[in-house]
Amino acid sequence: MPNTALVYPGPGRRPVTAPWLRWTLLFGFATLMNGCASWLLPFGEYSPPEPLEQEAAATPATAHDLSRHRFALPKDDNIVGQLGVVEVRDGDTLPDIARHFGLGYEEIGTANPGLDMWVPRAGSRAVLPLRFILPDAPRKGIVVNLAAMRLFLYGGKGGEVVTYPVGIGKEGRSTPTGDMYVARKAEKPVWYVPESIRRDHEKRGDPLPAAVSPGPDNPLGAYAMYLSKPSYLIHGTNKPYAIGLRASNGCLRLYPENIDLLYRQTPVKTPVRIVNQPYLLGWHKGRLYLEAHEPHEELNAKALQAALQAKLKEIEKKGHALDWPKIEATVTEARGIPVPVFAHTPGVEQLAREAVPLALPEQFYGQPPVPQASTHESWYVEALENGDALTAQRTAAVLNHMGPRIPARAVALPDGNQRVLAGPFEDAKHAQAAARQMLLDLDIKGKIVPPQPQRLTSK
């Protein structure tokens, strides 16, 4: 048993990938939206949903089940799924891999601290954290763990759970915790912009209308579920690569393909419990596991670690020898991967080596196409005048994954470096709009490139 308390490393101590790209260059999502409406309805009678309608009935966790995130609930344990692994190909990005396999940005980034998010080395192994410790909450309706940035939907009859990644509220506008319920639902919702968000956008020189109609510019996406707590929703998004980030002003956002399923499987009055549990203990076949996430700034990390240590000491008193150095490393690294913590059990690296190999598709779901060089009549925006290949490829990848997307590619220069051109655009108006979006969201001062007499070539 250790003599000292677990030491929380504090923000920035865990391994991260390319901090400048991770936060400064990653979309500028922080001021995009808040809760959108207030609807108070009587709680009424809750009828749980039917077993989740996906491709087949729930079965043990095979590679097929891992990719669907649908699992049979264990009777005595509280861990579902298995770690997966894929071999990265040239041109793949971790956000594309994450979305295809139902993971969020932070999830795949923290699970793979040695990989570049946007230009991972071809041939490297990307661990897919597809094993989850269920939150400490009743298995009923919707449960969201903000620390893991995951939503769990419990089926009514089949003893099943399906889980999706979510985007949550940023620091200062955190998603609230507590018990709520789905008050009403809407397809193709209108976004009535809160006054606080309108003021934020006016300060940025990007004024918003009082209401945004359904369509590609609507941050609610195609579906919205209004919670009983005023101004908070569970909804889709027009910026799918912000899923798995603290980027909203309080609402919960899902990938478009996930909100489509969740919306159809969630009746009005479904209970919703939101928790913030960075340290999760779980059991599987007699083994104790610890899943650790970095505590959010508004939480008391030291108090949470003291509570975790107290629980572990109680377990140790029952005759279970614990690996305390591994426990401390798991808390410090906060990789979001369940790790067995009994003495003489595998560590995270061995677990990664034993992960289930998953096949990559020819093209990832939702993957933006790489734009091709167009004719001399096209307009472009130069996002990077001259840079090394890695910087250019990262910049182009980020632009391609923005919402709305800005098509971009790296173009070879005679000196061996590369420039980044966004486009092609059909006219100056569209090019100027893209340049404005780059400036507002990424602080990139793009240069408008008018039609050229010769075709542009790309590397």
Coordinates of C-alpha atoms in Angstrom, one line a residue:
M1 CA 0.0 0.0 0.0
P2 CA 1.4 3.4 -0.9
N3 CA 2.4 6.0 1.7
T4 CA 1.6 9.0 -0.4
A5 CA -1.5 10.1 -2.3
L6 CA -1.9 9.9 -6.0
V7 CA -0.5 13.0 -7.6
Y8 CA -2.6 14.6 -10.4
P9 CA -0.2 15.8 -13.1
G10 CA -2.3 18.9 -13.9
P11 CA -3.3 20.2 -17.3
G12 CA -0.6 19.8 -19.9
R13 CA 1.4 17.1 -18.2
R14 CA 0.0 14.1 -20.1
P15 CA 1.3 13.3 -23.6
V16 CA -0.5 15.3 -26.2
T17 CA -0.1 15.6 -30.0
A18 CA 0.9 18.9 -31.6
P19 CA -0.6 21.4 -29.1
W20 CA -0.5 24.3 -31.6
L21 CA -2.6 22.3 -34.0
R22 CA -4.7 20.6 -31.3
W23 CA -6.2 23.8 -29.9
T24 CA -5.1 27.0 -31.8
L25 CA -5.6 25.6 -35.3
L26 CA -8.4 23.2 -34.6
F27 CA -11.4 24.8 -36.0
G28 CA -12.0 27.7 -33.5
F29 CA -15.0 25.9 -32.2
A30 CA -15.1 27.5 -28.8
T31 CA -17.7 30.2 -29.5
L32 CA -20.0 28.3 -31.9
M33 CA -23.1 27.7 -29.9
N34 CA -24.9 27.4 -26.6
G35 CA -28.2 25.8 -25.5
C36 CA -30.9 26.8 -27.9
A37 CA -34.4 26.7 -26.3
S38 CA -36.3 26.3 -23.1
W39 CA -39.1 23.7 -22.9
L40 CA -40.7 22.6 -19.6
L41 CA -43.1 19.7 -19.7
P42 CA -44.5 17.4 -17.0
F43 CA -42.3 14.4 -16.4
G44 CA -45.1 11.8 -17.1
E45 CA -44.6 8.1 -17.5
Y46 CA -41.4 6.8 -19.1
S47 CA -41.6 3.9 -21.5
P48 CA -38.1 2.5 -22.3
P49 CA -37.2 2.1 -25.9
E50 CA -37.3 -1.2 -27.7
P51 CA -34.0 -3.0 -28.2
L52 CA -31.7 -0.9 -30.3
E53 CA -32.4 -1.4 -34.0
Q54 CA -29.1 -1.7 -35.8
E55 CA -27.7 -4.4 -38.0
A56 CA -28.3 -7.5 -35.8
A57 CA -29.1 -8.7 -32.3
A58 CA -26.5 -8.0 -29.7
T59 CA -23.8 -10.7 -29.5
P60 CA -20.4 -11.0 -27.7
A61 CA -17.9 -8.3 -28.6
T62 CA -16.7 -9.2 -32.0
A63 CA -14.9 -6.9 -34.4
H64 CA -18.3 -6.2 -36.0
D65 CA -19.8 -5.2 -32.6
L66 CA -16.9 -3.0 -31.7
S67 CA -17.5 -1.0 -34.9
R68 CA -21.1 -0.5 -34.0
H69 CA -20.6 0.2 -30.2
R70 CA -23.6 -2.0 -29.4
F71 CA -23.1 -4.4 -26.6
A72 CA -25.0 -6.9 -24.4
L73 CA -25.0 -5.6 -20.8
P74 CA -22.9 -7.8 -18.4
K75 CA -24.9 -9.1 -15.5
D76 CA -22.3 -8.8 -12.8
D77 CA -19.6 -6.7 -14.5
N78 CA -19.6 -3.2 -15.8
I79 CA -17.1 -3.2 -18.7
V80 CA -18.2 -3.6 -22.4
G81 CA -16.2 -3.8 -25.6
Q82 CA -12.6 -4.5 -26.4
L83 CA -9.6 -2.5 -27.5
G84 CA -9.2 -2.3 -31.3
V85 CA -6.3 -1.5 -33.5
V86 CA -5.8 -0.5 -37.1
E87 CA -2.7 0.0 -39.3
V88 CA -2.5 3.6 -40.5
R89 CA -2.2 4.1 -44.3
D90 CA -0.6 7.0 -46.1
G91 CA -3.0 9.9 -46.2
D92 CA -5.1 8.7 -43.2
T93 CA -5.9 11.1 -40.3
L94 CA -6.8 10.1 -36.8
P95 CA -10.0 12.2 -36.9
D96 CA -11.2 10.3 -39.9
I97 CA -10.4 7.0 -38.2
A98 CA -12.1 8.2 -35.1
R99 CA -15.3 9.1 -36.8
H100 CA -15.5 5.9 -38.8
F101 CA -15.2 3.8 -35.6
G102 CA -17.5 6.0 -33.5
L103 CA -14.8 7.7 -31.4
G104 CA -14.2 11.4 -30.6
Y105 CA -11.3 13.6 -31.2
E106 CA -9.9 13.5 -27.7
E107 CA -10.5 9.8 -27.3
I108 CA -8.3 8.8 -30.2
G109 CA -5.7 11.5 -29.4
T110 CA -5.2 10.5 -25.8
A111 CA -5.1 6.8 -26.6
N112 CA -2.3 7.4 -29.2
P113 CA 0.0 10.1 -27.7
G114 CA 2.8 9.2 -30.1
L115 CA 0.8 9.7 -33.3
D116 CA 0.3 13.0 -35.1
M117 CA -3.4 13.7 -35.3
W118 CA -3.4 14.9 -38.9
V119 CA -0.4 13.2 -40.5
P120 CA 0.2 9.9 -38.6
R121 CA 3.0 7.9 -40.0
A122 CA 1.9 5.2 -42.5
G123 CA 2.4 1.7 -41.1
S124 CA 1.9 2.8 -37.5
R125 CA -0.7 1.2 -35.3
A126 CA -3.5 3.3 -34.0
V127 CA -5.2 2.0 -30.9
L128 CA -9.0 2.4 -30.9
P129 CA -10.3 2.8 -27.3
L130 CA -13.4 0.7 -27.9
R131 CA -13.6 -0.7 -24.4
F132 CA -15.6 1.3 -21.9
I133 CA -16.3 1.2 -18.2
L134 CA -20.0 2.1 -17.7
P135 CA -20.6 5.2 -15.6
D136 CA -21.6 4.8 -12.0
A137 CA -25.3 5.5 -12.6
P138 CA -28.6 3.6 -13.0
R139 CA -28.7 1.7 -16.3
K140 CA -31.8 3.5 -17.6
G141 CA -32.4 5.8 -20.5
I142 CA -29.5 8.1 -21.4
V143 CA -26.4 8.5 -19.2
V144 CA -23.7 10.9 -20.3
N145 CA -20.2 10.9 -18.7
L146 CA -18.7 14.3 -19.5
A147 CA -15.2 13.3 -18.4
A148 CA -15.2 10.5 -21.1
M149 CA -17.2 12.6 -23.5
R150 CA -19.5 9.6 -24.1
L151 CA -23.2 9.0 -24.1
F152 CA -24.7 5.6 -23.2
L153 CA -28.2 4.6 -24.2
Y154 CA -29.7 1.6 -22.3
G155 CA -32.2 -0.5 -24.2
G156 CA -35.5 -1.5 -22.5
K157 CA -35.9 -5.2 -23.0
G158 CA -32.8 -6.7 -24.5
G159 CA -30.3 -5.8 -21.8
E160 CA -28.3 -3.8 -24.3
V161 CA -26.3 -0.6 -24.3
V162 CA -25.1 1.5 -27.2
T163 CA -22.6 4.3 -26.8
Y164 CA -21.7 7.3 -28.8
P165 CA -19.0 10.1 -28.5
V166 CA -20.3 13.6 -27.8
G167 CA -19.0 17.1 -27.9
I168 CA -19.6 19.0 -24.6
G169 CA -19.5 22.5 -23.1
K170 CA -16.3 24.4 -23.0
E171 CA -14.6 25.7 -19.9
G172 CA -16.8 28.5 -18.5
R173 CA -19.9 27.2 -20.2
S174 CA -19.8 23.6 -19.0
T175 CA -22.5 21.1 -19.7
P176 CA -24.5 20.8 -16.4
T177 CA -24.7 17.6 -14.5
G178 CA -27.8 16.2 -12.9
D179 CA -31.1 14.4 -13.7
M180 CA -33.2 15.6 -16.6
Y181 CA -35.4 14.1 -19.3
V182 CA -36.1 14.6 -23.0
A183 CA -38.9 17.2 -23.0
R184 CA -39.5 17.3 -26.8
K185 CA -37.9 16.4 -30.1
A186 CA -37.6 18.2 -33.5
E187 CA -36.4 17.2 -36.9
K188 CA -34.8 19.9 -39.0
P189 CA -34.8 22.3 -36.0
V190 CA -34.5 26.1 -36.3
W191 CA -31.7 27.5 -34.2
Y192 CA -32.9 30.5 -32.2
V193 CA -29.5 32.1 -31.4
P194 CA -29.1 33.0 -27.7
E195 CA -28.3 36.6 -27.0
S196 CA -25.0 35.7 -25.4
I197 CA -23.8 33.9 -28.5
R198 CA -24.9 36.8 -30.8
R199 CA -22.8 39.1 -28.6
D200 CA -19.8 36.8 -28.9
H201 CA -20.1 36.7 -32.7
E202 CA -20.6 40.4 -33.0
K203 CA -17.3 40.9 -31.1
R204 CA -15.6 38.7 -33.6
G205 CA -17.0 40.6 -36.5
D206 CA -19.2 37.7 -37.4
P207 CA -22.8 38.8 -36.7
L208 CA -25.5 36.1 -36.6
P209 CA -29.2 36.4 -37.3
A210 CA -31.8 35.9 -34.6
A211 CA -32.7 32.5 -36.1
V212 CA -30.9 30.1 -38.3
S213 CA -33.1 27.9 -40.6
P214 CA -32.4 24.2 -41.1
G215 CA -29.5 23.5 -43.5
P216 CA -25.7 23.3 -43.7
D217 CA -25.2 26.5 -41.6
N218 CA -27.3 25.3 -38.7
P219 CA -25.2 24.0 -35.8
L220 CA -28.0 21.9 -34.5
G221 CA -27.8 19.6 -37.5
A222 CA -30.8 17.5 -38.6
Y223 CA -32.1 16.5 -35.2
A224 CA -32.5 18.0 -31.8
M225 CA -33.8 16.7 -28.4
Y226 CA -34.7 19.4 -26.0
L227 CA -33.9 18.6 -22.4
S228 CA -36.1 19.6 -19.4
K229 CA -33.3 21.8 -18.1
P230 CA -33.9 25.1 -19.9
S231 CA -31.6 26.0 -22.9
Y232 CA -29.8 22.6 -23.1
L233 CA -30.1 20.1 -26.0
I234 CA -28.8 16.9 -27.4
H235 CA -28.4 17.4 -31.1
G236 CA -26.5 16.9 -34.3
T237 CA -23.9 19.2 -35.8
N238 CA -22.6 20.8 -39.0
K239 CA -19.1 20.5 -37.6
P240 CA -18.7 16.7 -37.1
Y241 CA -14.9 16.8 -36.4
A242 CA -15.6 18.8 -33.2
I243 CA -17.2 15.7 -31.6
G244 CA -15.0 14.6 -28.7
L245 CA -14.0 18.2 -27.8
R246 CA -15.0 20.7 -25.1
A247 CA -16.2 23.1 -27.8
S248 CA -19.9 24.0 -27.3
N249 CA -21.6 26.5 -25.0
G250 CA -23.3 23.7 -23.0
C251 CA -25.2 21.5 -25.4
L252 CA -24.3 17.9 -26.2
R253 CA -23.5 17.3 -29.9
L254 CA -23.3 14.0 -31.8
Y255 CA -22.0 12.9 -35.2
P256 CA -24.9 13.3 -37.8
E257 CA -24.9 9.5 -38.3
N258 CA -25.2 8.9 -34.5
I259 CA -27.9 11.5 -33.7
D260 CA -30.0 9.9 -36.5
L261 CA -30.0 6.6 -34.6
L262 CA -30.3 8.1 -31.1
Y263 CA -33.2 10.4 -32.1
R264 CA -35.2 7.4 -33.4
Q265 CA -34.5 5.3 -30.4
T266 CA -35.3 7.9 -27.7
P267 CA -38.9 8.7 -26.9
V268 CA -40.0 11.9 -25.2
K269 CA -39.7 11.7 -21.4
T270 CA -36.7 9.4 -21.6
P271 CA -34.6 10.1 -18.4
V272 CA -31.2 11.7 -18.9
R273 CA -28.5 11.6 -16.3
I274 CA -25.4 13.6 -16.8
V275 CA -22.3 12.8 -14.7
N276 CA -18.7 13.9 -14.6
Q277 CA -16.6 10.9 -13.6
P278 CA -13.0 11.0 -14.7
Y279 CA -12.0 8.0 -12.7
L280 CA -13.9 4.8 -13.3
L281 CA -13.5 1.5 -11.6
G282 CA -14.9 -1.6 -13.3
W283 CA -14.9 -5.4 -13.0
H284 CA -14.5 -8.0 -15.7
K285 CA -14.2 -11.7 -15.0
G286 CA -12.9 -11.1 -11.5
R287 CA -10.3 -8.4 -12.5
L288 CA -10.4 -4.8 -11.4
Y289 CA -9.9 -2.2 -14.0
L290 CA -9.2 1.6 -13.8
E291 CA -10.2 4.0 -16.6
A292 CA -8.8 7.5 -16.2
H293 CA -9.5 10.7 -18.0
E294 CA -8.0 14.2 -17.3
P295 CA -10.3 15.9 -14.8
H296 CA -12.0 19.1 -16.2
E297 CA -10.8 22.4 -14.8
E298 CA -14.0 22.9 -12.8
L299 CA -13.5 19.7 -10.9
N300 CA -11.4 19.2 -7.7
A301 CA -8.8 16.8 -9.0
K302 CA -7.2 16.2 -5.6
A303 CA -10.5 15.4 -3.9
L304 CA -11.4 13.0 -6.7
Q305 CA -8.0 11.2 -6.5
A306 CA -8.4 11.0 -2.7
A307 CA -11.8 9.3 -3.2
L308 CA -10.3 7.0 -5.8
Q309 CA -7.5 6.0 -3.5
A310 CA -9.9 5.4 -0.6
K311 CA -12.0 3.0 -2.8
L312 CA -8.8 1.2 -3.9
K313 CA -7.6 0.8 -0.3
E314 CA -11.0 -0.8 0.6
I315 CA -10.6 -3.3 -2.2
E316 CA -7.0 -4.0 -1.1
K317 CA -8.2 -4.7 2.4
K318 CA -10.3 -7.6 1.0
G319 CA -7.2 -9.4 0.0
H320 CA -6.6 -8.1 -3.5
A321 CA -3.0 -7.0 -4.2
L322 CA -2.9 -3.8 -6.2
D323 CA -0.2 -2.5 -8.6
W324 CA 0.1 1.0 -7.2
P325 CA 2.8 2.2 -9.6
K326 CA 0.5 1.2 -12.5
I327 CA -2.4 2.9 -10.9
E328 CA -0.4 6.2 -10.6
A329 CA 0.7 5.9 -14.2
T330 CA -2.8 5.3 -15.4
V331 CA -4.0 8.4 -13.5
T332 CA -1.1 10.5 -14.8
E333 CA -1.3 9.5 -18.4
A334 CA -5.2 9.7 -18.5
R335 CA -5.4 7.8 -21.8
G336 CA -9.0 6.7 -21.3
I337 CA -8.2 3.0 -21.7
P338 CA -9.4 0.5 -19.0
V339 CA -6.3 -1.0 -17.4
P340 CA -6.3 -4.0 -15.0
V341 CA -4.7 -2.8 -11.7
F342 CA -4.3 -6.1 -9.7
A343 CA -0.7 -7.1 -9.3
H344 CA 0.9 -9.1 -12.1
T345 CA -1.7 -8.0 -14.7
P346 CA -1.0 -6.6 -18.2
G347 CA -0.1 -2.9 -18.6
V348 CA -1.6 -0.6 -21.2
E349 CA 1.1 -1.3 -23.8
Q350 CA 0.6 -5.0 -23.6
L351 CA -3.2 -4.5 -23.9
A352 CA -2.6 -2.4 -27.0
R353 CA -0.4 -5.1 -28.5
E354 CA -3.2 -7.6 -27.9
A355 CA -6.0 -5.4 -29.3
V356 CA -8.5 -6.7 -31.8
P357 CA -7.3 -6.0 -35.4
L358 CA -9.9 -4.1 -37.3
A359 CA -10.0 -3.7 -41.1
L360 CA -10.0 -0.3 -42.6
P361 CA -12.5 0.6 -45.4
E362 CA -11.5 1.8 -48.7
Q363 CA -12.9 5.2 -47.7
F364 CA -13.8 6.3 -44.2
Y365 CA -17.4 7.3 -43.4
G366 CA -17.8 11.0 -43.9
Q367 CA -14.2 11.4 -45.1
P368 CA -13.8 14.7 -47.1
P369 CA -12.5 14.1 -50.6
V370 CA -9.2 15.7 -51.6
P371 CA -9.9 18.5 -54.0
Q372 CA -8.3 18.2 -57.5
A373 CA -6.6 20.9 -59.5
S374 CA -9.2 22.8 -61.6
T375 CA -9.1 25.0 -64.6
H376 CA -7.6 28.4 -65.0
E377 CA -11.0 29.9 -64.4
S378 CA -11.1 28.9 -60.7
W379 CA -10.4 31.0 -57.7
Y380 CA -8.3 29.9 -54.7
V381 CA -7.2 31.1 -51.3
E382 CA -3.6 30.7 -50.3
A383 CA -3.6 29.5 -46.7
L384 CA 0.1 28.8 -46.4
E385 CA 2.6 30.6 -48.7
N386 CA 5.6 28.4 -48.1
G387 CA 6.2 25.7 -45.4
D388 CA 7.7 22.3 -44.9
A389 CA 5.7 19.3 -46.1
L390 CA 4.4 18.3 -42.6
T391 CA 3.1 21.7 -41.8
A392 CA 1.5 22.1 -45.2
Q393 CA -0.2 18.6 -44.9
R394 CA -1.5 19.4 -41.4
T395 CA -2.9 22.7 -42.5
A396 CA -4.6 21.3 -45.5
A397 CA -6.1 18.4 -43.4
V398 CA -7.5 20.8 -40.8
L399 CA -9.1 23.0 -43.5
N400 CA -10.7 19.9 -45.2
H401 CA -12.2 18.9 -41.8
M402 CA -13.7 22.2 -40.9
G403 CA -17.4 22.9 -40.9
P404 CA -18.5 24.1 -43.3
R405 CA -15.6 22.4 -45.1
I406 CA -13.0 24.4 -46.9
P407 CA -11.5 22.2 -49.6
A408 CA -7.7 22.4 -49.5
R409 CA -4.5 20.6 -50.7
A410 CA -0.8 20.9 -50.4
V411 CA 0.9 22.0 -53.6
A412 CA 4.6 21.4 -54.3
L413 CA 7.0 24.3 -54.8
P414 CA 10.3 24.4 -56.7
D415 CA 12.3 24.7 -53.5
G416 CA 11.0 21.4 -52.2
N417 CA 8.6 23.1 -49.7
Q418 CA 4.8 23.3 -50.1
R419 CA 2.1 25.9 -50.2
V420 CA -1.5 25.2 -49.2
L421 CA -4.3 26.3 -51.6
A422 CA -7.9 26.2 -50.6
G423 CA -10.4 25.8 -53.4
P424 CA -11.2 25.7 -56.2
F425 CA -14.0 28.2 -55.9
E426 CA -16.3 29.3 -58.7
D427 CA -16.0 33.0 -58.1
A428 CA -14.4 35.7 -55.9
K429 CA -17.4 35.8 -53.6
H430 CA -17.0 32.1 -52.5
A431 CA -13.2 32.6 -52.2
Q432 CA -13.7 35.6 -50.0
A433 CA -16.1 33.7 -47.8
A434 CA -13.6 30.9 -47.3
A435 CA -10.9 33.4 -46.5
R436 CA -13.1 35.0 -43.9
Q437 CA -13.9 31.7 -42.3
M438 CA -10.2 30.9 -42.1
L439 CA -9.5 34.2 -40.4
L440 CA -12.4 33.9 -37.9
D441 CA -12.0 30.3 -37.0
L442 CA -8.3 29.6 -37.4
D443 CA -6.7 33.1 -37.4
I444 CA -5.2 32.3 -40.8
K445 CA -4.8 35.3 -43.1
G446 CA -5.5 33.8 -46.4
K447 CA -4.5 35.5 -49.7
I448 CA -7.1 35.5 -52.5
V449 CA -5.6 33.9 -55.7
P450 CA -7.5 35.0 -58.9
P451 CA -7.8 32.7 -61.9
Q452 CA -4.4 31.7 -63.3
P453 CA -3.5 31.1 -66.9
Q454 CA -2.1 27.6 -66.2
R455 CA -3.5 24.6 -64.3
L456 CA -2.2 24.2 -60.8
T457 CA -0.4 20.9 -59.9
S458 CA -0.4 19.2 -56.6
K459 CA 1.8 16.8 -54.9

